[in-house]
Amino acid sequence: MLDALAHVGRDPATGGYVRDAWSDADLELRGWFAGESARRGLDLNEDRNGNLWAWWGDPSGEPGVVAGSHLDSVRQGGAYDGPLGVVSAFAALDLLRERGFRPGRPLGVACFTDEEGARFGVPCVGSRLLTGVLAPERALGLTDDRGDTLADVLIRAGRDPRGLGPDPETLATVGAFVELHVEQGRALAALDRPVGAGLSIWPHGRWRFDLRGRADHAGTTRLTDRDDPMLLLARLVLSARSAAARHEALATVGKVLVTPNNANAIPGHVAAWLDARGPTEESVRALVRDLYDQLTDDTPTGTSSGGRIEGPWGEIAGEGEIRPGRGVNPSGSGGFSEGSASSRANMTFPEGGGGLSGGADPSGNGGFRGGERESSREREFPWRGRSLYRRGCEPLWSGRSLCRRGREPLWRG
């Protein structure tokens, strides 16, 4: 079955996969899922948020056991991230039937929609909508790199965007959920083990730093006259690595947008996205606070050579804005427009609450319409200030958690 998927969305230049949610590649994969379900005589349902469920037995009377994953990908992702979980679930059903097994409760295969968040910048859209963690009005307003909203995309795919939202009836059919996922590190190889089970969940946060300077000509502006935010970006990247080591955590500056992005121009603005993860929520927050302190201690507002820092704007797997030293945005909404961003020095909230504008998001994907700066249009920040750690989810497998599918664990142990 994996061979049948190998060509879908593959970039011939790199060998990586680009399977954005609701793209042609994703729709082809959804068709493949429907075909595999029909070939096995399974009952196929698409819930109101686009998640796919293939059932052996009727889950309306008794909650079933579900296995599966997702079929969309990160951009330039691997062949097995997601599809391995879906294909293995179908293969497991095939093996049970070959052995003459008759289940005592319904068995299902699930394919969650837009799990990666590569197109609209918010991960686990299908499951968050399903469980009520993500409000449908916020989801529908998310934009991709071309400026298309999720509502636009759903309409083109023949879906009714008005149907998005919590789906307790579908949730009630799931008694337990299991996912097989490819390891995305090298721990098992070092242990010489073929498979591992996750014992804990590392809290995960994403923050955007806005580094502002003054755009000038690279060939005529003296070094002493420059206000270059790229110098601060270099410090941010190096400081993130050192802060992660101090806090025994992980930190990566994985996406950068430079304006005006010309080889012969000193940038006027740099947006940089930080991905931070650690063994506890406090370690992640401490890392970001430490990083911000490193950058601001030697970079007071108004320096003439190395740019000025705004932000960080970000969150730890919640809904709403979290900033070092301030906690969660009490408004829970978001949205700041040009001229109302927070103080560069103390990260206070802008009037009316925090947020990300212009469709920008903490993952750094999507949201910019042609030529507009990310602060020129208001966008709501679609997460509340909750963490995977505080939700108390039980770990299921290495690097994944039940929180990716819902607000509470579906089973214990």
mmCIF file of C-alpha atoms in Angstrom:
data_model
loop_
_atom_site.group_PDB
_atom_site.id
_atom_site.type_symbol
_atom_site.label_atom_id
_atom_site.label_comp_id
_atom_site.label_asym_id
_atom_site.label_seq_id
_atom_site.Cartn_x
_atom_site.Cartn_y
_atom_site.Cartn_z
ATOM 1 C CA MET A 1 0.000 0.000 0.000
ATOM 2 C CA LEU A 2 2.830 2.390 0.708
ATOM 3 C CA ASP A 3 4.073 1.860 -2.846
ATOM 4 C CA ALA A 4 0.715 3.057 -4.156
ATOM 5 C CA LEU A 5 1.231 6.363 -2.337
ATOM 6 C CA ALA A 6 4.878 6.874 -3.238
ATOM 7 C CA HIS A 7 4.246 9.135 -6.237
ATOM 8 C CA VAL A 8 1.585 11.369 -4.683
ATOM 9 C CA GLY A 9 2.881 14.842 -3.913
ATOM 10 C CA ARG A 10 6.520 13.894 -4.368
ATOM 11 C CA ASP A 11 8.945 16.622 -5.397
ATOM 12 C CA PRO A 12 11.135 15.089 -8.120
ATOM 13 C CA ALA A 13 13.917 17.556 -7.413
ATOM 14 C CA THR A 14 14.301 16.681 -3.729
ATOM 15 C CA GLY A 15 12.463 13.414 -3.199
ATOM 16 C CA GLY A 16 10.488 15.068 -0.410
ATOM 17 C CA TYR A 17 6.720 15.258 -0.197
ATOM 18 C CA VAL A 18 4.412 18.285 -0.353
ATOM 19 C CA ARG A 19 0.906 17.224 0.613
ATOM 20 C CA ASP A 20 -0.840 20.331 1.902
ATOM 21 C CA ALA A 21 -4.314 19.890 3.321
ATOM 22 C CA TRP A 22 -7.061 20.016 0.666
ATOM 23 C CA SER A 23 -4.498 20.271 -2.147
ATOM 24 C CA ASP A 24 -4.732 18.060 -5.233
ATOM 25 C CA ALA A 25 -2.285 15.639 -3.608
ATOM 26 C CA ASP A 26 -4.319 15.500 -0.416
ATOM 27 C CA LEU A 27 -7.560 14.963 -2.310
ATOM 28 C CA GLU A 28 -5.929 12.108 -4.239
ATOM 29 C CA LEU A 29 -4.859 10.524 -0.959
ATOM 30 C CA ARG A 30 -8.355 10.899 0.467
ATOM 31 C CA GLY A 31 -9.652 9.112 -2.609
ATOM 32 C CA TRP A 32 -7.125 6.338 -2.004
ATOM 33 C CA PHE A 33 -8.385 6.004 1.594
ATOM 34 C CA ALA A 34 -11.967 5.728 0.371
ATOM 35 C CA GLY A 35 -10.945 3.073 -2.169
ATOM 36 C CA GLU A 36 -9.103 0.979 0.420
ATOM 37 C CA SER A 37 -12.132 1.202 2.706
ATOM 38 C CA ALA A 38 -14.513 0.103 -0.027
ATOM 39 C CA ARG A 39 -12.239 -2.771 -1.060
ATOM 40 C CA ARG A 40 -12.478 -4.147 2.476
ATOM 41 C CA GLY A 41 -16.205 -3.554 2.808
ATOM 42 C CA LEU A 42 -15.721 -1.011 5.573
ATOM 43 C CA ASP A 43 -18.280 1.695 6.298
ATOM 44 C CA LEU A 44 -16.704 5.042 5.389
ATOM 45 C CA ASN A 45 -17.746 8.251 7.122
ATOM 46 C CA GLU A 46 -16.423 11.776 6.721
ATOM 47 C CA ASP A 47 -17.215 13.826 9.800
ATOM 48 C CA ARG A 48 -18.224 17.477 9.710
ATOM 49 C CA ASN A 49 -14.568 18.577 9.905
ATOM 50 C CA GLY A 50 -13.257 16.402 7.092
ATOM 51 C CA ASN A 51 -11.741 13.603 9.179
ATOM 52 C CA LEU A 52 -12.212 10.151 7.612
ATOM 53 C CA TRP A 53 -13.390 7.046 9.517
ATOM 54 C CA ALA A 54 -13.579 3.519 8.104
ATOM 55 C CA TRP A 55 -15.418 1.074 10.373
ATOM 56 C CA TRP A 56 -15.523 -2.710 10.680
ATOM 57 C CA GLY A 57 -18.675 -2.973 12.744
ATOM 58 C CA ASP A 58 -21.151 -0.374 13.952
ATOM 59 C CA PRO A 59 -19.724 2.026 16.556
ATOM 60 C CA SER A 60 -23.066 3.659 17.304
ATOM 61 C CA GLY A 61 -23.941 1.037 19.878
ATOM 62 C CA GLU A 62 -20.520 0.597 21.481
ATOM 63 C CA PRO A 63 -17.361 2.728 21.172
ATOM 64 C CA GLY A 64 -14.707 1.098 19.063
ATOM 65 C CA VAL A 65 -10.947 0.723 18.904
ATOM 66 C CA VAL A 66 -9.443 3.035 16.292
ATOM 67 C CA ALA A 67 -6.004 3.071 14.679
ATOM 68 C CA GLY A 68 -4.704 5.460 12.070
ATOM 69 C CA SER A 69 -2.905 8.733 11.533
ATOM 70 C CA HIS A 70 -2.904 11.374 8.779
ATOM 71 C CA LEU A 71 -2.012 11.626 5.084
ATOM 72 C CA ASP A 72 -1.051 15.309 4.736
ATOM 73 C CA SER A 73 2.619 16.203 5.167
ATOM 74 C CA VAL A 74 4.975 18.917 6.225
ATOM 75 C CA ARG A 75 6.549 20.546 3.214
ATOM 76 C CA GLN A 76 9.394 18.411 1.902
ATOM 77 C CA GLY A 77 8.414 15.757 4.435
ATOM 78 C CA GLY A 78 9.138 12.043 4.443
ATOM 79 C CA ALA A 79 7.149 9.206 2.930
ATOM 80 C CA TYR A 80 6.183 7.559 6.226
ATOM 81 C CA ASP A 81 5.206 10.519 8.433
ATOM 82 C CA GLY A 82 1.470 9.838 8.748
ATOM 83 C CA PRO A 83 0.894 7.293 5.960
ATOM 84 C CA LEU A 84 2.678 4.594 7.986
ATOM 85 C CA GLY A 85 -0.020 4.845 10.655
ATOM 86 C CA VAL A 86 -2.885 4.687 8.149
ATOM 87 C CA VAL A 87 -1.423 1.865 6.058
ATOM 88 C CA SER A 88 -0.497 -0.197 9.126
ATOM 89 C CA ALA A 89 -4.058 0.140 10.442
ATOM 90 C CA PHE A 90 -5.486 -1.274 7.213
ATOM 91 C CA ALA A 91 -2.820 -4.001 7.259
ATOM 92 C CA ALA A 92 -3.716 -4.925 10.834
ATOM 93 C CA LEU A 93 -7.376 -5.380 9.857
ATOM 94 C CA ASP A 94 -6.302 -7.563 6.929
ATOM 95 C CA LEU A 95 -4.216 -9.752 9.215
ATOM 96 C CA LEU A 96 -7.022 -10.155 11.734
ATOM 97 C CA ARG A 97 -9.404 -11.232 9.002
ATOM 98 C CA GLU A 98 -6.890 -13.679 7.567
ATOM 99 C CA ARG A 99 -6.704 -15.294 10.988
ATOM 100 C CA GLY A 100 -10.472 -15.553 11.237
ATOM 101 C CA PHE A 101 -10.693 -13.071 14.060
ATOM 102 C CA ARG A 102 -14.123 -11.705 14.970
ATOM 103 C CA PRO A 103 -13.905 -8.501 16.983
ATOM 104 C CA GLY A 104 -16.004 -8.123 20.081
ATOM 105 C CA ARG A 105 -16.284 -4.397 19.470
ATOM 106 C CA PRO A 106 -16.067 -2.210 16.354
ATOM 107 C CA LEU A 107 -12.660 -1.578 14.820
ATOM 108 C CA GLY A 108 -11.911 1.585 12.874
ATOM 109 C CA VAL A 109 -9.256 3.212 10.721
ATOM 110 C CA ALA A 110 -8.951 6.996 10.992
ATOM 111 C CA CYS A 111 -7.368 9.641 8.791
ATOM 112 C CA PHE A 112 -7.223 13.050 10.462
ATOM 113 C CA THR A 113 -7.403 16.136 8.275
ATOM 114 C CA ASP A 114 -4.677 18.798 8.217
ATOM 115 C CA GLU A 115 -2.695 17.251 11.031
ATOM 116 C CA GLU A 116 0.591 18.895 10.103
ATOM 117 C CA GLY A 117 -0.677 22.437 9.621
ATOM 118 C CA ALA A 118 1.702 23.062 6.731
ATOM 119 C CA ARG A 119 -0.808 25.041 4.674
ATOM 120 C CA PHE A 120 -2.566 27.221 7.242
ATOM 121 C CA GLY A 121 -0.007 27.234 10.034
ATOM 122 C CA VAL A 122 -2.145 25.577 12.706
ATOM 123 C CA PRO A 123 -1.508 21.890 13.373
ATOM 124 C CA CYS A 124 -4.212 19.293 14.011
ATOM 125 C CA VAL A 125 -7.015 21.411 12.547
ATOM 126 C CA GLY A 126 -9.327 18.452 11.934
ATOM 127 C CA SER A 127 -8.978 16.960 15.398
ATOM 128 C CA ARG A 128 -9.024 20.326 17.175
ATOM 129 C CA LEU A 129 -12.247 21.248 15.441
ATOM 130 C CA LEU A 130 -13.666 17.814 16.219
ATOM 131 C CA THR A 131 -13.008 18.203 19.938
ATOM 132 C CA GLY A 132 -13.953 21.880 20.198
ATOM 133 C CA VAL A 133 -10.420 23.054 20.971
ATOM 134 C CA LEU A 134 -10.321 25.212 17.831
ATOM 135 C CA ALA A 135 -13.267 27.514 17.194
ATOM 136 C CA PRO A 136 -14.667 27.102 13.662
ATOM 137 C CA GLU A 137 -14.842 30.835 13.003
ATOM 138 C CA ARG A 138 -11.145 31.141 13.725
ATOM 139 C CA ALA A 139 -10.284 28.115 11.613
ATOM 140 C CA LEU A 140 -12.258 29.395 8.636
ATOM 141 C CA GLY A 141 -10.350 32.681 8.730
ATOM 142 C CA LEU A 142 -6.908 31.052 8.518
ATOM 143 C CA THR A 143 -5.069 31.919 5.306
ATOM 144 C CA ASP A 144 -2.444 30.105 3.278
ATOM 145 C CA ASP A 145 0.535 31.553 1.426
ATOM 146 C CA ARG A 146 -1.664 32.558 -1.515
ATOM 147 C CA GLY A 147 -4.173 34.393 0.681
ATOM 148 C CA ASP A 148 -6.875 31.740 0.359
ATOM 149 C CA THR A 149 -8.827 31.136 3.534
ATOM 150 C CA LEU A 150 -9.726 27.695 4.808
ATOM 151 C CA ALA A 151 -13.337 28.555 3.950
ATOM 152 C CA ASP A 152 -12.331 29.262 0.328
ATOM 153 C CA VAL A 153 -10.439 25.992 0.081
ATOM 154 C CA LEU A 154 -13.253 23.916 1.566
ATOM 155 C CA ILE A 155 -15.778 25.354 -0.871
ATOM 156 C CA ARG A 156 -13.526 24.509 -3.823
ATOM 157 C CA ALA A 157 -13.220 20.970 -2.455
ATOM 158 C CA GLY A 158 -17.009 20.632 -2.385
ATOM 159 C CA ARG A 159 -17.394 20.918 1.399
ATOM 160 C CA ASP A 160 -19.701 23.197 3.339
ATOM 161 C CA PRO A 161 -17.590 25.320 5.697
ATOM 162 C CA ARG A 162 -20.669 26.068 7.791
ATOM 163 C CA GLY A 163 -20.544 22.490 9.070
ATOM 164 C CA LEU A 164 -17.228 22.854 10.908
ATOM 165 C CA GLY A 165 -17.266 22.535 14.670
ATOM 166 C CA PRO A 166 -17.376 20.202 17.671
ATOM 167 C CA ASP A 167 -18.683 16.727 16.895
ATOM 168 C CA PRO A 168 -19.515 14.861 20.118
ATOM 169 C CA GLU A 169 -21.350 12.123 18.229
ATOM 170 C CA THR A 170 -18.207 11.184 16.337
ATOM 171 C CA LEU A 171 -16.085 11.378 19.475
ATOM 172 C CA ALA A 172 -18.481 9.045 21.240
ATOM 173 C CA THR A 173 -17.664 6.295 18.733
ATOM 174 C CA VAL A 174 -14.013 6.199 19.829
ATOM 175 C CA GLY A 175 -13.258 4.126 22.901
ATOM 176 C CA ALA A 176 -9.509 3.835 22.332
ATOM 177 C CA PHE A 177 -7.044 5.148 19.798
ATOM 178 C CA VAL A 178 -3.640 3.763 18.799
ATOM 179 C CA GLU A 179 -1.186 5.221 16.304
ATOM 180 C CA LEU A 180 1.942 3.701 14.849
ATOM 181 C CA HIS A 181 4.307 6.497 13.854
ATOM 182 C CA VAL A 182 7.708 6.502 12.258
ATOM 183 C CA GLU A 183 10.458 7.639 14.596
ATOM 184 C CA GLN A 184 11.684 11.076 13.574
ATOM 185 C CA GLY A 185 14.980 10.915 15.439
ATOM 186 C CA ARG A 186 17.800 8.447 16.033
ATOM 187 C CA ALA A 187 17.097 7.143 19.534
ATOM 188 C CA LEU A 188 15.995 3.669 18.495
ATOM 189 C CA ALA A 189 19.048 3.161 16.310
ATOM 190 C CA ALA A 190 21.309 4.000 19.248
ATOM 191 C CA LEU A 191 19.433 1.493 21.398
ATOM 192 C CA ASP A 192 19.360 -1.123 18.633
ATOM 193 C CA ARG A 193 15.599 -1.480 19.066
ATOM 194 C CA PRO A 194 13.007 -1.720 16.265
ATOM 195 C CA VAL A 195 10.166 -0.009 18.125
ATOM 196 C CA GLY A 196 9.590 2.160 21.177
ATOM 197 C CA ALA A 197 6.669 3.385 23.259
ATOM 198 C CA GLY A 198 6.485 6.949 24.511
ATOM 199 C CA LEU A 199 6.540 7.416 28.284
ATOM 200 C CA SER A 200 6.171 11.183 28.454
ATOM 201 C CA ILE A 201 5.182 14.182 26.362
ATOM 202 C CA TRP A 202 7.477 17.144 25.903
ATOM 203 C CA PRO A 203 5.628 20.478 25.971
ATOM 204 C CA HIS A 204 6.099 22.299 22.698
ATOM 205 C CA GLY A 205 5.881 26.018 21.949
ATOM 206 C CA ARG A 206 6.295 28.287 18.958
ATOM 207 C CA TRP A 207 7.195 31.949 19.056
ATOM 208 C CA ARG A 208 7.693 34.685 16.483
ATOM 209 C CA PHE A 209 10.327 37.379 17.001
ATOM 210 C CA ASP A 210 10.018 40.622 15.040
ATOM 211 C CA LEU A 211 13.406 42.242 14.532
ATOM 212 C CA ARG A 212 13.188 45.777 13.230
ATOM 213 C CA GLY A 213 15.834 48.036 11.775
ATOM 214 C CA ARG A 214 16.055 50.469 8.873
ATOM 215 C CA ALA A 215 16.233 49.491 5.224
ATOM 216 C CA ASP A 216 19.182 51.131 3.452
ATOM 217 C CA HIS A 217 21.429 50.648 0.458
ATOM 218 C CA ALA A 218 24.075 47.999 1.058
ATOM 219 C CA GLY A 219 26.647 49.756 -1.111
ATOM 220 C CA THR A 220 26.454 53.298 0.202
ATOM 221 C CA THR A 221 25.472 53.105 3.875
ATOM 222 C CA ARG A 222 28.463 53.190 6.213
ATOM 223 C CA LEU A 223 28.688 50.457 8.855
ATOM 224 C CA THR A 224 28.397 53.042 11.614
ATOM 225 C CA ASP A 225 25.163 54.384 10.097
ATOM 226 C CA ARG A 226 23.407 51.036 9.807
ATOM 227 C CA ASP A 227 20.450 49.721 11.759
ATOM 228 C CA ASP A 228 20.633 46.127 10.576
ATOM 229 C CA PRO A 229 18.235 43.562 12.124
ATOM 230 C CA MET A 230 20.150 40.683 10.522
ATOM 231 C CA LEU A 231 22.807 41.126 13.224
ATOM 232 C CA LEU A 232 20.161 40.507 15.845
ATOM 233 C CA LEU A 233 18.913 37.497 13.886
ATOM 234 C CA ALA A 234 22.409 35.999 14.004
ATOM 235 C CA ARG A 235 22.452 36.472 17.765
ATOM 236 C CA LEU A 236 18.987 34.965 18.051
ATOM 237 C CA VAL A 237 20.042 31.793 16.221
ATOM 238 C CA LEU A 238 23.206 31.313 18.249
ATOM 239 C CA SER A 239 21.553 32.233 21.537
ATOM 240 C CA ALA A 240 18.711 29.774 20.921
ATOM 241 C CA ARG A 241 21.246 26.950 20.652
ATOM 242 C CA SER A 242 23.077 27.947 23.831
ATOM 243 C CA ALA A 243 19.852 28.523 25.790
ATOM 244 C CA ALA A 244 18.574 25.103 24.788
ATOM 245 C CA ALA A 245 21.765 23.489 26.078
ATOM 246 C CA ARG A 246 21.511 25.322 29.401
ATOM 247 C CA HIS A 247 17.909 24.216 29.913
ATOM 248 C CA GLU A 248 18.427 20.676 28.575
ATOM 249 C CA ALA A 249 15.771 21.397 25.959
ATOM 250 C CA LEU A 250 15.541 21.894 22.194
ATOM 251 C CA ALA A 251 15.300 25.165 20.291
ATOM 252 C CA THR A 252 15.343 25.868 16.567
ATOM 253 C CA VAL A 253 14.974 29.011 14.477
ATOM 254 C CA GLY A 254 13.391 27.277 11.517
ATOM 255 C CA LYS A 255 11.821 30.005 9.424
ATOM 256 C CA VAL A 256 12.871 33.545 8.557
ATOM 257 C CA LEU A 257 11.153 36.209 6.465
ATOM 258 C CA VAL A 258 13.316 39.150 5.457
ATOM 259 C CA THR A 259 12.018 42.477 4.128
ATOM 260 C CA PRO A 260 12.778 43.676 1.493
ATOM 261 C CA ASN A 261 14.863 40.530 0.870
ATOM 262 C CA ASN A 262 17.205 42.028 -1.717
ATOM 263 C CA ALA A 263 20.876 41.106 -1.937
ATOM 264 C CA ASN A 264 21.902 44.770 -2.185
ATOM 265 C CA ALA A 265 19.655 46.075 0.580
ATOM 266 C CA ILE A 266 20.060 46.234 4.327
ATOM 267 C CA PRO A 267 16.833 44.692 5.689
ATOM 268 C CA GLY A 268 14.299 46.816 7.480
ATOM 269 C CA HIS A 269 12.490 43.936 9.138
ATOM 270 C CA VAL A 270 13.139 40.285 9.902
ATOM 271 C CA ALA A 271 10.514 37.882 11.247
ATOM 272 C CA ALA A 272 11.990 34.747 12.799
ATOM 273 C CA TRP A 273 10.136 31.748 14.205
ATOM 274 C CA LEU A 274 11.418 29.792 17.187
ATOM 275 C CA ASP A 275 10.387 26.215 17.908
ATOM 276 C CA ALA A 276 11.127 25.259 21.536
ATOM 277 C CA ARG A 277 10.515 21.972 23.353
ATOM 278 C CA GLY A 278 11.550 20.656 26.727
ATOM 279 C CA PRO A 279 10.906 18.065 29.447
ATOM 280 C CA THR A 280 8.552 20.396 31.340
ATOM 281 C CA GLU A 281 6.447 23.399 30.466
ATOM 282 C CA GLU A 282 8.477 25.558 32.823
ATOM 283 C CA SER A 283 11.716 24.565 31.114
ATOM 284 C CA VAL A 284 10.307 25.722 27.781
ATOM 285 C CA ARG A 285 9.089 29.021 29.218
ATOM 286 C CA ALA A 286 12.403 29.526 31.012
ATOM 287 C CA LEU A 287 14.274 28.934 27.773
ATOM 288 C CA VAL A 288 12.281 31.606 25.957
ATOM 289 C CA ARG A 289 12.627 34.071 28.848
ATOM 290 C CA ASP A 290 16.364 33.394 28.945
ATOM 291 C CA LEU A 291 16.646 33.876 25.202
ATOM 292 C CA TYR A 292 14.746 37.145 25.291
ATOM 293 C CA ASP A 293 16.886 38.407 28.164
ATOM 294 C CA GLN A 294 20.054 37.567 26.251
ATOM 295 C CA LEU A 295 18.874 39.523 23.251
ATOM 296 C CA THR A 296 17.596 42.562 25.146
ATOM 297 C CA ASP A 297 20.346 42.907 27.763
ATOM 298 C CA ASP A 298 22.826 43.991 25.122
ATOM 299 C CA THR A 299 20.332 45.407 22.630
ATOM 300 C CA PRO A 300 18.526 48.363 24.177
ATOM 301 C CA THR A 301 15.762 50.024 22.257
ATOM 302 C CA GLY A 302 17.098 52.472 19.728
ATOM 303 C CA THR A 303 20.510 50.998 19.004
ATOM 304 C CA SER A 304 21.924 52.224 15.718
ATOM 305 C CA SER A 305 23.703 49.139 14.435
ATOM 306 C CA GLY A 306 21.941 45.919 15.357
ATOM 307 C CA GLY A 307 18.164 46.248 15.149
ATOM 308 C CA ARG A 308 15.417 46.222 17.789
ATOM 309 C CA ILE A 309 13.374 43.298 19.040
ATOM 310 C CA GLU A 310 9.604 43.018 19.315
ATOM 311 C CA GLY A 311 7.913 39.947 20.706
ATOM 312 C CA PRO A 312 8.170 37.116 21.099
ATOM 313 C CA TRP A 313 4.631 36.340 20.094
ATOM 314 C CA GLY A 314 3.828 32.712 20.707
ATOM 315 C CA GLU A 315 2.269 29.908 22.697
ATOM 316 C CA ILE A 316 2.705 26.477 24.233
ATOM 317 C CA ALA A 317 0.170 24.208 22.551
ATOM 318 C CA GLY A 318 -2.755 26.344 23.601
ATOM 319 C CA GLU A 319 -5.018 29.053 22.265
ATOM 320 C CA GLY A 320 -4.056 32.679 22.811
ATOM 321 C CA GLU A 321 -0.804 34.495 23.251
ATOM 322 C CA ILE A 322 1.832 33.648 25.835
ATOM 323 C CA ARG A 323 4.843 35.834 26.392
ATOM 324 C CA PRO A 324 7.708 35.416 28.834
ATOM 325 C CA GLY A 325 6.914 36.811 32.241
ATOM 326 C CA ARG A 326 3.305 37.661 31.447
ATOM 327 C CA GLY A 327 1.449 34.363 31.038
ATOM 328 C CA VAL A 328 -1.637 34.011 28.912
ATOM 329 C CA ASN A 329 -3.347 36.813 27.069
ATOM 330 C CA PRO A 330 -6.453 37.328 29.229
ATOM 331 C CA SER A 331 -8.581 38.355 26.294
ATOM 332 C CA GLY A 332 -8.057 35.002 24.614
ATOM 333 C CA SER A 333 -8.594 36.694 21.287
ATOM 334 C CA GLY A 334 -5.706 38.287 19.484
ATOM 335 C CA GLY A 335 -5.041 40.657 16.664
ATOM 336 C CA PHE A 336 -2.863 43.715 16.630
ATOM 337 C CA SER A 337 -2.595 46.074 13.722
ATOM 338 C CA GLU A 338 0.096 48.387 12.418
ATOM 339 C CA GLY A 339 1.162 50.837 15.087
ATOM 340 C CA SER A 340 -0.278 48.961 18.069
ATOM 341 C CA ALA A 341 2.371 46.345 18.651
ATOM 342 C CA SER A 342 3.709 45.877 22.144
ATOM 343 C CA SER A 343 6.577 47.664 23.776
ATOM 344 C CA ARG A 344 9.915 46.444 22.529
ATOM 345 C CA ALA A 345 11.384 46.458 25.999
ATOM 346 C CA ASN A 346 8.774 44.961 28.308
ATOM 347 C CA MET A 347 6.527 42.866 26.049
ATOM 348 C CA THR A 348 3.317 44.330 27.433
ATOM 349 C CA PHE A 349 0.088 43.446 25.677
ATOM 350 C CA PRO A 350 -1.204 45.763 22.969
ATOM 351 C CA GLU A 351 -4.625 47.344 23.381
ATOM 352 C CA GLY A 352 -7.369 44.792 23.167
ATOM 353 C CA GLY A 353 -5.213 41.717 23.673
ATOM 354 C CA GLY A 354 -2.354 40.035 21.939
ATOM 355 C CA GLY A 355 -2.202 38.027 18.780
ATOM 356 C CA LEU A 356 -0.648 37.697 15.386
ATOM 357 C CA SER A 357 -1.586 39.867 12.483
ATOM 358 C CA GLY A 358 -1.686 39.550 8.770
ATOM 359 C CA GLY A 359 -2.343 35.845 9.042
ATOM 360 C CA ALA A 360 1.070 35.229 10.576
ATOM 361 C CA ASP A 361 1.198 32.357 12.994
ATOM 362 C CA PRO A 362 3.675 30.835 15.430
ATOM 363 C CA SER A 363 4.599 28.009 13.109
ATOM 364 C CA GLY A 364 5.514 30.438 10.363
ATOM 365 C CA ASN A 365 3.254 28.993 7.711
ATOM 366 C CA GLY A 366 0.690 30.859 5.685
ATOM 367 C CA GLY A 367 -1.094 34.089 6.093
ATOM 368 C CA PHE A 368 0.561 36.724 3.919
ATOM 369 C CA ARG A 369 -1.281 38.331 1.046
ATOM 370 C CA GLY A 370 0.730 39.711 -1.815
ATOM 371 C CA GLY A 371 3.129 42.405 -0.718
ATOM 372 C CA GLU A 372 1.503 43.138 2.623
ATOM 373 C CA ARG A 373 3.497 43.163 5.804
ATOM 374 C CA GLU A 374 2.424 40.694 8.434
ATOM 375 C CA SER A 375 1.249 43.531 10.674
ATOM 376 C CA SER A 376 -1.001 45.237 8.154
ATOM 377 C CA ARG A 377 -4.095 43.129 8.736
ATOM 378 C CA GLU A 378 -5.503 41.732 11.935
ATOM 379 C CA ARG A 379 -5.742 37.991 12.406
ATOM 380 C CA GLU A 380 -6.890 36.072 15.428
ATOM 381 C CA PHE A 381 -4.508 33.711 17.152
ATOM 382 C CA PRO A 382 -6.334 30.365 17.192
ATOM 383 C CA TRP A 383 -5.116 28.772 20.439
ATOM 384 C CA ARG A 384 -5.846 29.211 24.115
ATOM 385 C CA GLY A 385 -3.109 29.306 26.689
ATOM 386 C CA ARG A 386 -3.178 25.649 27.634
ATOM 387 C CA SER A 387 -0.381 23.160 27.446
ATOM 388 C CA LEU A 388 -0.108 19.506 26.604
ATOM 389 C CA TYR A 389 1.428 19.071 30.022
ATOM 390 C CA ARG A 390 -1.443 20.691 31.947
ATOM 391 C CA ARG A 391 -4.063 18.766 30.019
ATOM 392 C CA GLY A 392 -2.727 15.623 31.652
ATOM 393 C CA CYS A 393 -2.743 13.454 28.572
ATOM 394 C CA GLU A 394 -1.331 9.976 28.810
ATOM 395 C CA PRO A 395 1.460 9.230 26.308
ATOM 396 C CA LEU A 396 0.617 6.847 23.520
ATOM 397 C CA TRP A 397 3.756 6.496 21.480
ATOM 398 C CA SER A 398 7.069 8.151 20.931
ATOM 399 C CA GLY A 399 6.701 11.891 20.421
ATOM 400 C CA ARG A 400 2.917 11.871 20.030
ATOM 401 C CA SER A 401 0.027 12.306 22.425
ATOM 402 C CA LEU A 402 -3.683 11.923 22.715
ATOM 403 C CA CYS A 403 -3.877 15.698 22.835
ATOM 404 C CA ARG A 404 -3.280 15.629 19.093
ATOM 405 C CA ARG A 405 -6.715 14.074 18.762
ATOM 406 C CA GLY A 406 -8.637 15.555 21.635
ATOM 407 C CA ARG A 407 -8.774 17.468 24.836
ATOM 408 C CA GLU A 408 -8.741 14.474 27.201
ATOM 409 C CA PRO A 409 -7.108 11.040 26.998
ATOM 410 C CA LEU A 410 -9.273 8.344 25.450
ATOM 411 C CA TRP A 411 -7.951 5.646 27.716
ATOM 412 C CA ARG A 412 -5.463 5.225 30.533
ATOM 413 C CA GLY A 413 -2.313 3.151 30.700
#
